[in-house]
């Protein structure tokens, strides 16, 4: 349920409406829409007499929200959410570009890539320290040492770091050491992990599960928001379809749908979507053209010998060219890179 207050509603009137909602055992989350206040109601709203609420002074309209996600719903929060990380804004006019290797492999590798992507204009360094691999025999990441190397690369470049968490047991370390905690596709419905990151105020990059519907994706975001962490960034990274030419199928229509249904920023990961380095530039441009708030791209200085996801990784030189070509598309969309 959403209660839209009149633009002339006084603070006392708004507080009275909030009290009424709370007396019914529900919570009221206020948001501002231009000059009006909106109260998003969470909890069992069947106990609320919406007609009586509608009659209260200061109330313009009461709407029932049919979607199961509430705090992630644009009706609850009409303005776009902008997530701040250090001095960077995710979801604002400037597109967010996160770039770096799939996995951190060595100090020389991560620092060299970080310096290169920074020079080309990336705003964040990505790098996996704990890797969710399909095979237990594949490289699982440098783990804690990987986090240390990411911190060295951050110190060398000033780029905030983004890295994937796999277990609640690592949360204290991630909270203290990384700038954006990534939850990968395979953990999109790890509800304990979602609740745990929800208890922090750390920005969370939540990737869409490979078989998740848009609604399931938004419900996973809701788990984090429901715990009080509003710093959620969504990432479309391709879904499983019958097609095998590409690793996944990039669902660009999901970007449009999510921007309509939700106020949360949406990034696109063309690397995991395609699984093919040669597609990354074109898919990146397409993502910006449909209104994505940014990109997360795998960049490796030696893709042929990468320990993970080499075939989809682009070189720093290709990344530089990609950033140049994005600038023109961004301008058409009234954005900057
Ligand atoms: C990754 O970003 O390296 C990754 C494993 O992504 P996803 O969870 O989307 O597969
Ligand atoms: Mn990867």
Short mmCIF file of C-alpha atoms in Angstrom, two decimals, residues 323-333 337:
data_model
loop_
_atom_site.label_atom_id
_atom_site.label_comp_id
_atom_site.label_asym_id
_atom_site.label_seq_id
_atom_site.Cartn_x
_atom_site.Cartn_y
_atom_site.Cartn_z
CA UNK A 323 35.19 3.71 -23.41
CA UNK A 324 35.75 6.02 -26.36
CA UNK A 325 32.83 4.59 -28.28
CA UNK A 326 30.58 4.68 -25.21
CA UNK A 327 31.03 8.42 -24.94
CA UNK A 328 29.04 9.04 -28.11
CA UNK A 329 26.17 6.75 -27.07
CA UNK A 330 26.12 8.25 -23.59
CA UNK A 331 25.74 11.73 -25.06
CA UNK A 332 22.66 10.63 -27.04
CA UNK A 333 21.14 9.38 -23.78
CA UNK A 337 30.95 8.39 -19.06
#
